[in-house]
Amino acid sequence: MFECSGGICRGVIYHARFGRNELRPYKPDGPPLIMEDSMKITPIDIQQVGFAVCFRGYDRKEVDQFLDTLAQDYEALIKENEQMKEKTASLEIQVIELKKKESLLNNTLIAVQKVVDEMKQNAQKEVSLLIKEAELKAEEITKAAREERLRLQQEIQDLQRQKVLFLEKIRSMLRTFEKTLELEEKDLVLSEKRDYK
């Protein structure tokens, strides 16, 4: 029941505080009573909210029209909010999927980079091994060539010594042969002299 006096009404009415989406009982002579958090305001609550009828008050028809419009707008906002929630949930799912794909891509890139690094390392090791083998072969060839040169030089020196010895032997044989011839000539001359006597 409402009591009106001098344009002032006393009683329990409901008014909406849309910033918090709740209805509160309003008592002019006392503090407002806060409703439970689970009791959210709905478009029907707006349409069915009651106001005290007072002298010099607002036009009831205009208030009802305003409340109808407000209820429609509020219902549209609720639908829009639900759509936004759905879109947000969908976007969150997409973000999660993108993060998964990004993580998978990063892992793939890391794996590929690891394989490339291993291939580079193996290639470098193989090249280093080939270079080392080539150097060892070159050293072996150089050593073999040096030894062959020394052997040939030794053979040449041996041949030169043998040549000298051979020539000396031939000269000695020639001298011996020459002396033998001289002796034979002398013997021949003496023999002829004896024959003439």
PDB file of C-alpha atoms in Angstrom:
ATOM      1  CA  MET A   1       0.000   0.000   0.000  1.00  0.00           C
ATOM      2  CA  PHE A   2       1.242   3.468  -0.835  1.00  0.00           C
ATOM      3  CA  GLU A   3       0.642   6.704   0.985  1.00  0.00           C
ATOM      4  CA  CYS A   4       0.921   9.920  -0.990  1.00  0.00           C
ATOM      5  CA  SER A   5       1.071  13.363   0.603  1.00  0.00           C
ATOM      6  CA  GLY A   6       2.105  16.623  -1.075  1.00  0.00           C
ATOM      7  CA  GLY A   7       3.387  14.810  -4.170  1.00  0.00           C
ATOM      8  CA  ILE A   8       5.519  12.447  -2.040  1.00  0.00           C
ATOM      9  CA  CYS A   9       4.708   8.717  -2.028  1.00  0.00           C
ATOM     10  CA  ARG A  10       5.806   6.284   0.632  1.00  0.00           C
ATOM     11  CA  GLY A  11       5.736   2.566   0.159  1.00  0.00           C
ATOM     12  CA  VAL A  12       7.678  -0.277  -1.422  1.00  0.00           C
ATOM     13  CA  ILE A  13       8.326   0.108  -5.149  1.00  0.00           C
ATOM     14  CA  TYR A  14      10.860  -1.472  -7.483  1.00  0.00           C
ATOM     15  CA  HIS A  15      13.332   0.351  -9.619  1.00  0.00           C
ATOM     16  CA  ALA A  16      15.988  -1.017 -11.960  1.00  0.00           C
ATOM     17  CA  ARG A  17      19.689  -0.337 -11.752  1.00  0.00           C
ATOM     18  CA  PHE A  18      20.765  -1.587 -15.116  1.00  0.00           C
ATOM     19  CA  GLY A  19      24.452  -1.063 -14.501  1.00  0.00           C
ATOM     20  CA  ARG A  20      24.302  -4.068 -12.145  1.00  0.00           C
ATOM     21  CA  ASN A  21      21.366  -5.858 -13.816  1.00  0.00           C
ATOM     22  CA  GLU A  22      19.321  -6.227 -10.644  1.00  0.00           C
ATOM     23  CA  LEU A  23      16.025  -5.065  -9.086  1.00  0.00           C
ATOM     24  CA  ARG A  24      16.014  -3.576  -5.639  1.00  0.00           C
ATOM     25  CA  PRO A  25      13.052  -2.859  -3.374  1.00  0.00           C
ATOM     26  CA  TYR A  26      13.061   0.836  -2.677  1.00  0.00           C
ATOM     27  CA  LYS A  27      11.868   2.353   0.600  1.00  0.00           C
ATOM     28  CA  PRO A  28      11.979   6.118   0.854  1.00  0.00           C
ATOM     29  CA  ASP A  29      12.233   5.921   4.648  1.00  0.00           C
ATOM     30  CA  GLY A  30      14.881   3.178   4.811  1.00  0.00           C
ATOM     31  CA  PRO A  31      17.959   1.709   3.132  1.00  0.00           C
ATOM     32  CA  PRO A  32      17.434  -0.352  -0.049  1.00  0.00           C
ATOM     33  CA  LEU A  33      17.369  -4.107   0.253  1.00  0.00           C
ATOM     34  CA  ILE A  34      19.867  -5.789  -2.063  1.00  0.00           C
ATOM     35  CA  MET A  35      18.481  -8.829  -3.863  1.00  0.00           C
ATOM     36  CA  GLU A  36      20.451 -12.053  -4.325  1.00  0.00           C
ATOM     37  CA  ASP A  37      23.098 -12.052  -7.074  1.00  0.00           C
ATOM     38  CA  SER A  38      21.389 -14.967  -8.787  1.00  0.00           C
ATOM     39  CA  MET A  39      18.212 -12.876  -9.309  1.00  0.00           C
ATOM     40  CA  LYS A  40      19.275 -11.033 -12.491  1.00  0.00           C
ATOM     41  CA  ILE A  41      16.965  -8.576 -14.172  1.00  0.00           C
ATOM     42  CA  THR A  42      15.098  -9.761 -17.288  1.00  0.00           C
ATOM     43  CA  PRO A  43      12.995  -7.972 -19.941  1.00  0.00           C
ATOM     44  CA  ILE A  44       9.853  -9.422 -18.298  1.00  0.00           C
ATOM     45  CA  ASP A  45      10.922  -7.899 -14.986  1.00  0.00           C
ATOM     46  CA  ILE A  46      11.109  -4.510 -16.684  1.00  0.00           C
ATOM     47  CA  GLN A  47       7.676  -4.920 -18.257  1.00  0.00           C
ATOM     48  CA  GLN A  48       6.086  -6.090 -14.999  1.00  0.00           C
ATOM     49  CA  VAL A  49       7.748  -3.653 -12.635  1.00  0.00           C
ATOM     50  CA  GLY A  50       5.214  -1.656 -10.603  1.00  0.00           C
ATOM     51  CA  PHE A  51       5.273   2.007  -9.657  1.00  0.00           C
ATOM     52  CA  ALA A  52       3.207   3.928  -7.107  1.00  0.00           C
ATOM     53  CA  VAL A  53       0.504   6.134  -8.515  1.00  0.00           C
ATOM     54  CA  CYS A  54       0.820   9.612  -7.026  1.00  0.00           C
ATOM     55  CA  PHE A  55      -0.659  12.980  -7.617  1.00  0.00           C
ATOM     56  CA  ARG A  56       1.277  14.956 -10.198  1.00  0.00           C
ATOM     57  CA  GLY A  57       3.189  11.793 -11.114  1.00  0.00           C
ATOM     58  CA  TYR A  58       4.331  10.672 -14.561  1.00  0.00           C
ATOM     59  CA  ASP A  59       1.874   9.703 -17.273  1.00  0.00           C
ATOM     60  CA  ARG A  60       1.235   6.005 -16.805  1.00  0.00           C
ATOM     61  CA  LYS A  61       0.851   5.304 -20.542  1.00  0.00           C
ATOM     62  CA  GLU A  62       4.144   6.986 -21.354  1.00  0.00           C
ATOM     63  CA  VAL A  63       5.862   5.086 -18.542  1.00  0.00           C
ATOM     64  CA  ASP A  64       4.449   1.797 -19.865  1.00  0.00           C
ATOM     65  CA  GLN A  65       5.555   2.630 -23.403  1.00  0.00           C
ATOM     66  CA  PHE A  66       8.990   3.557 -22.142  1.00  0.00           C
ATOM     67  CA  LEU A  67       9.220   0.325 -20.161  1.00  0.00           C
ATOM     68  CA  ASP A  68       8.132  -1.683 -23.229  1.00  0.00           C
ATOM     69  CA  THR A  69      10.769   0.029 -25.342  1.00  0.00           C
ATOM     70  CA  LEU A  70      13.320  -0.434 -22.591  1.00  0.00           C
ATOM     71  CA  ALA A  71      12.414  -4.116 -22.279  1.00  0.00           C
ATOM     72  CA  GLN A  72      12.795  -4.606 -26.045  1.00  0.00           C
ATOM     73  CA  ASP A  73      16.119  -2.805 -26.086  1.00  0.00           C
ATOM     74  CA  TYR A  74      17.275  -4.736 -23.056  1.00  0.00           C
ATOM     75  CA  GLU A  75      16.214  -8.022 -24.653  1.00  0.00           C
ATOM     76  CA  ALA A  76      18.134  -7.038 -27.788  1.00  0.00           C
ATOM     77  CA  LEU A  77      21.150  -6.264 -25.626  1.00  0.00           C
ATOM     78  CA  ILE A  78      20.846  -9.644 -23.931  1.00  0.00           C
ATOM     79  CA  LYS A  79      20.700 -11.394 -27.323  1.00  0.00           C
ATOM     80  CA  GLU A  80      23.615  -9.338 -28.562  1.00  0.00           C
ATOM     81  CA  ASN A  81      25.512 -10.171 -25.390  1.00  0.00           C
ATOM     82  CA  GLU A  82      24.806 -13.881 -25.897  1.00  0.00           C
ATOM     83  CA  GLN A  83      25.956 -13.605 -29.500  1.00  0.00           C
ATOM     84  CA  MET A  84      29.084 -11.824 -28.343  1.00  0.00           C
ATOM     85  CA  LYS A  85      29.680 -14.569 -25.787  1.00  0.00           C
ATOM     86  CA  GLU A  86      29.264 -17.209 -28.493  1.00  0.00           C
ATOM     87  CA  LYS A  87      31.578 -15.307 -30.822  1.00  0.00           C
ATOM     88  CA  THR A  88      34.067 -14.853 -27.986  1.00  0.00           C
ATOM     89  CA  ALA A  89      33.920 -18.567 -27.181  1.00  0.00           C
ATOM     90  CA  SER A  90      34.363 -19.371 -30.876  1.00  0.00           C
ATOM     91  CA  LEU A  91      37.276 -16.957 -31.123  1.00  0.00           C
ATOM     92  CA  GLU A  92      38.814 -18.444 -27.992  1.00  0.00           C
ATOM     93  CA  ILE A  93      38.566 -21.890 -29.568  1.00  0.00           C
ATOM     94  CA  GLN A  94      40.147 -20.518 -32.749  1.00  0.00           C
ATOM     95  CA  VAL A  95      42.892 -18.887 -30.688  1.00  0.00           C
ATOM     96  CA  ILE A  96      43.538 -22.188 -28.912  1.00  0.00           C
ATOM     97  CA  GLU A  97      43.659 -23.997 -32.267  1.00  0.00           C
ATOM     98  CA  LEU A  98      45.971 -21.331 -33.684  1.00  0.00           C
ATOM     99  CA  LYS A  99      48.210 -21.625 -30.635  1.00  0.00           C
ATOM    100  CA  LYS A 100      48.293 -25.393 -31.114  1.00  0.00           C
ATOM    101  CA  LYS A 101      49.147 -24.938 -34.795  1.00  0.00           C
ATOM    102  CA  GLU A 102      51.747 -22.319 -33.893  1.00  0.00           C
ATOM    103  CA  SER A 103      53.247 -24.653 -31.303  1.00  0.00           C
ATOM    104  CA  LEU A 104      53.237 -27.508 -33.831  1.00  0.00           C
ATOM    105  CA  LEU A 105      54.799 -25.245 -36.455  1.00  0.00           C
ATOM    106  CA  ASN A 106      57.440 -24.059 -33.998  1.00  0.00           C
ATOM    107  CA  ASN A 107      58.210 -27.648 -33.017  1.00  0.00           C
ATOM    108  CA  THR A 108      58.402 -28.590 -36.697  1.00  0.00           C
ATOM    109  CA  LEU A 109      60.717 -25.661 -37.424  1.00  0.00           C
ATOM    110  CA  ILE A 110      62.873 -26.600 -34.442  1.00  0.00           C
ATOM    111  CA  ALA A 111      63.023 -30.213 -35.653  1.00  0.00           C
ATOM    112  CA  VAL A 112      63.863 -29.099 -39.213  1.00  0.00           C
ATOM    113  CA  GLN A 113      66.525 -26.712 -37.914  1.00  0.00           C
ATOM    114  CA  LYS A 114      67.946 -29.529 -35.793  1.00  0.00           C
ATOM    115  CA  VAL A 115      68.080 -31.829 -38.832  1.00  0.00           C
ATOM    116  CA  VAL A 116      69.701 -29.056 -40.906  1.00  0.00           C
ATOM    117  CA  ASP A 117      72.251 -28.418 -38.158  1.00  0.00           C
ATOM    118  CA  GLU A 118      72.996 -32.131 -37.904  1.00  0.00           C
ATOM    119  CA  MET A 119      73.352 -32.335 -41.694  1.00  0.00           C
ATOM    120  CA  LYS A 120      75.707 -29.354 -41.632  1.00  0.00           C
ATOM    121  CA  GLN A 121      77.727 -30.901 -38.836  1.00  0.00           C
ATOM    122  CA  ASN A 122      77.846 -34.255 -40.628  1.00  0.00           C
ATOM    123  CA  ALA A 123      78.794 -32.521 -43.883  1.00  0.00           C
ATOM    124  CA  GLN A 124      81.508 -30.542 -42.109  1.00  0.00           C
ATOM    125  CA  LYS A 125      82.769 -33.723 -40.451  1.00  0.00           C
ATOM    126  CA  GLU A 126      82.722 -35.537 -43.793  1.00  0.00           C
ATOM    127  CA  VAL A 127      84.536 -32.675 -45.531  1.00  0.00           C
ATOM    128  CA  SER A 128      87.070 -32.508 -42.700  1.00  0.00           C
ATOM    129  CA  LEU A 129      87.560 -36.276 -42.947  1.00  0.00           C
ATOM    130  CA  LEU A 130      88.000 -36.098 -46.733  1.00  0.00           C
ATOM    131  CA  ILE A 131      90.490 -33.247 -46.368  1.00  0.00           C
ATOM    132  CA  LYS A 132      92.388 -35.178 -43.712  1.00  0.00           C
ATOM    133  CA  GLU A 133      92.428 -38.312 -45.875  1.00  0.00           C
ATOM    134  CA  ALA A 134      93.606 -36.256 -48.862  1.00  0.00           C
ATOM    135  CA  GLU A 135      96.344 -34.686 -46.745  1.00  0.00           C
ATOM    136  CA  LEU A 136      97.435 -38.118 -45.500  1.00  0.00           C
ATOM    137  CA  LYS A 137      97.459 -39.465 -49.067  1.00  0.00           C
ATOM    138  CA  ALA A 138      99.404 -36.418 -50.229  1.00  0.00           C
ATOM    139  CA  GLU A 139     101.910 -36.956 -47.426  1.00  0.00           C
ATOM    140  CA  GLU A 140     102.175 -40.634 -48.337  1.00  0.00           C
ATOM    141  CA  ILE A 141     102.674 -39.789 -52.025  1.00  0.00           C
ATOM    142  CA  THR A 142     105.227 -37.117 -51.150  1.00  0.00           C
ATOM    143  CA  LYS A 143     107.039 -39.501 -48.831  1.00  0.00           C
ATOM    144  CA  ALA A 144     106.978 -42.266 -51.447  1.00  0.00           C
ATOM    145  CA  ALA A 145     108.253 -39.844 -54.106  1.00  0.00           C
ATOM    146  CA  ARG A 146     111.006 -38.643 -51.774  1.00  0.00           C
ATOM    147  CA  GLU A 147     112.021 -42.224 -50.993  1.00  0.00           C
ATOM    148  CA  GLU A 148     111.910 -43.120 -54.701  1.00  0.00           C
ATOM    149  CA  ARG A 149     114.081 -40.121 -55.516  1.00  0.00           C
ATOM    150  CA  LEU A 150     116.576 -41.111 -52.836  1.00  0.00           C
ATOM    151  CA  ARG A 151     116.559 -44.689 -54.143  1.00  0.00           C
ATOM    152  CA  LEU A 152     117.132 -43.531 -57.705  1.00  0.00           C
ATOM    153  CA  GLN A 153     119.898 -41.202 -56.576  1.00  0.00           C
ATOM    154  CA  GLN A 154     121.497 -44.104 -54.727  1.00  0.00           C
ATOM    155  CA  GLU A 155     121.173 -46.338 -57.784  1.00  0.00           C
ATOM    156  CA  ILE A 156     122.703 -43.626 -59.966  1.00  0.00           C
ATOM    157  CA  GLN A 157     125.583 -43.258 -57.548  1.00  0.00           C
ATOM    158  CA  ASP A 158     126.022 -47.047 -57.474  1.00  0.00           C
ATOM    159  CA  LEU A 159     125.952 -47.175 -61.269  1.00  0.00           C
ATOM    160  CA  GLN A 160     128.480 -44.374 -61.448  1.00  0.00           C
ATOM    161  CA  ARG A 161     130.788 -46.218 -59.042  1.00  0.00           C
ATOM    162  CA  GLN A 162     130.291 -49.436 -60.996  1.00  0.00           C
ATOM    163  CA  LYS A 163     131.095 -47.563 -64.197  1.00  0.00           C
ATOM    164  CA  VAL A 164     134.271 -46.193 -62.695  1.00  0.00           C
ATOM    165  CA  LEU A 165     135.268 -49.644 -61.460  1.00  0.00           C
ATOM    166  CA  PHE A 166     134.387 -51.205 -64.796  1.00  0.00           C
ATOM    167  CA  LEU A 167     136.412 -48.647 -66.722  1.00  0.00           C
ATOM    168  CA  GLU A 168     139.318 -49.083 -64.350  1.00  0.00           C
ATOM    169  CA  LYS A 169     139.122 -52.826 -64.785  1.00  0.00           C
ATOM    170  CA  ILE A 170     139.060 -52.464 -68.572  1.00  0.00           C
ATOM    171  CA  ARG A 171     142.060 -50.120 -68.441  1.00  0.00           C
ATOM    172  CA  SER A 172     143.874 -52.569 -66.232  1.00  0.00           C
ATOM    173  CA  MET A 173     143.061 -55.409 -68.580  1.00  0.00           C
ATOM    174  CA  LEU A 174     144.199 -53.312 -71.533  1.00  0.00           C
ATOM    175  CA  ARG A 175     147.488 -52.486 -69.789  1.00  0.00           C
ATOM    176  CA  THR A 176     147.995 -56.132 -68.960  1.00  0.00           C
ATOM    177  CA  PHE A 177     147.186 -57.127 -72.509  1.00  0.00           C
ATOM    178  CA  GLU A 178     149.545 -54.451 -73.829  1.00  0.00           C
ATOM    179  CA  LYS A 179     152.378 -55.703 -71.631  1.00  0.00           C
ATOM    180  CA  THR A 180     151.671 -59.218 -72.743  1.00  0.00           C
ATOM    181  CA  LEU A 181     151.856 -58.132 -76.352  1.00  0.00           C
ATOM    182  CA  GLU A 182     155.136 -56.317 -75.714  1.00  0.00           C
ATOM    183  CA  LEU A 183     156.631 -59.392 -74.077  1.00  0.00           C
ATOM    184  CA  GLU A 184     155.491 -61.581 -76.919  1.00  0.00           C
ATOM    185  CA  GLU A 185     157.016 -59.148 -79.426  1.00  0.00           C
ATOM    186  CA  LYS A 186     160.324 -59.219 -77.575  1.00  0.00           C
ATOM    187  CA  ASP A 187     160.268 -62.984 -77.446  1.00  0.00           C
ATOM    188  CA  LEU A 188     159.485 -63.084 -81.127  1.00  0.00           C
ATOM    189  CA  VAL A 189     162.388 -60.751 -81.964  1.00  0.00           C
ATOM    190  CA  LEU A 190     164.816 -62.754 -79.842  1.00  0.00           C
ATOM    191  CA  SER A 191     163.622 -65.939 -81.410  1.00  0.00           C
ATOM    192  CA  GLU A 192     164.197 -64.559 -84.885  1.00  0.00           C
ATOM    193  CA  LYS A 193     167.682 -63.394 -83.921  1.00  0.00           C
ATOM    194  CA  ARG A 194     168.527 -66.827 -82.687  1.00  0.00           C
ATOM    195  CA  ASP A 195     167.311 -68.353 -85.865  1.00  0.00           C
ATOM    196  CA  TYR A 196     169.635 -66.144 -87.955  1.00  0.00           C
ATOM    197  CA  LYS A 197     172.648 -67.249 -86.043  1.00  0.00           C
TER     198      LYS A 197
END
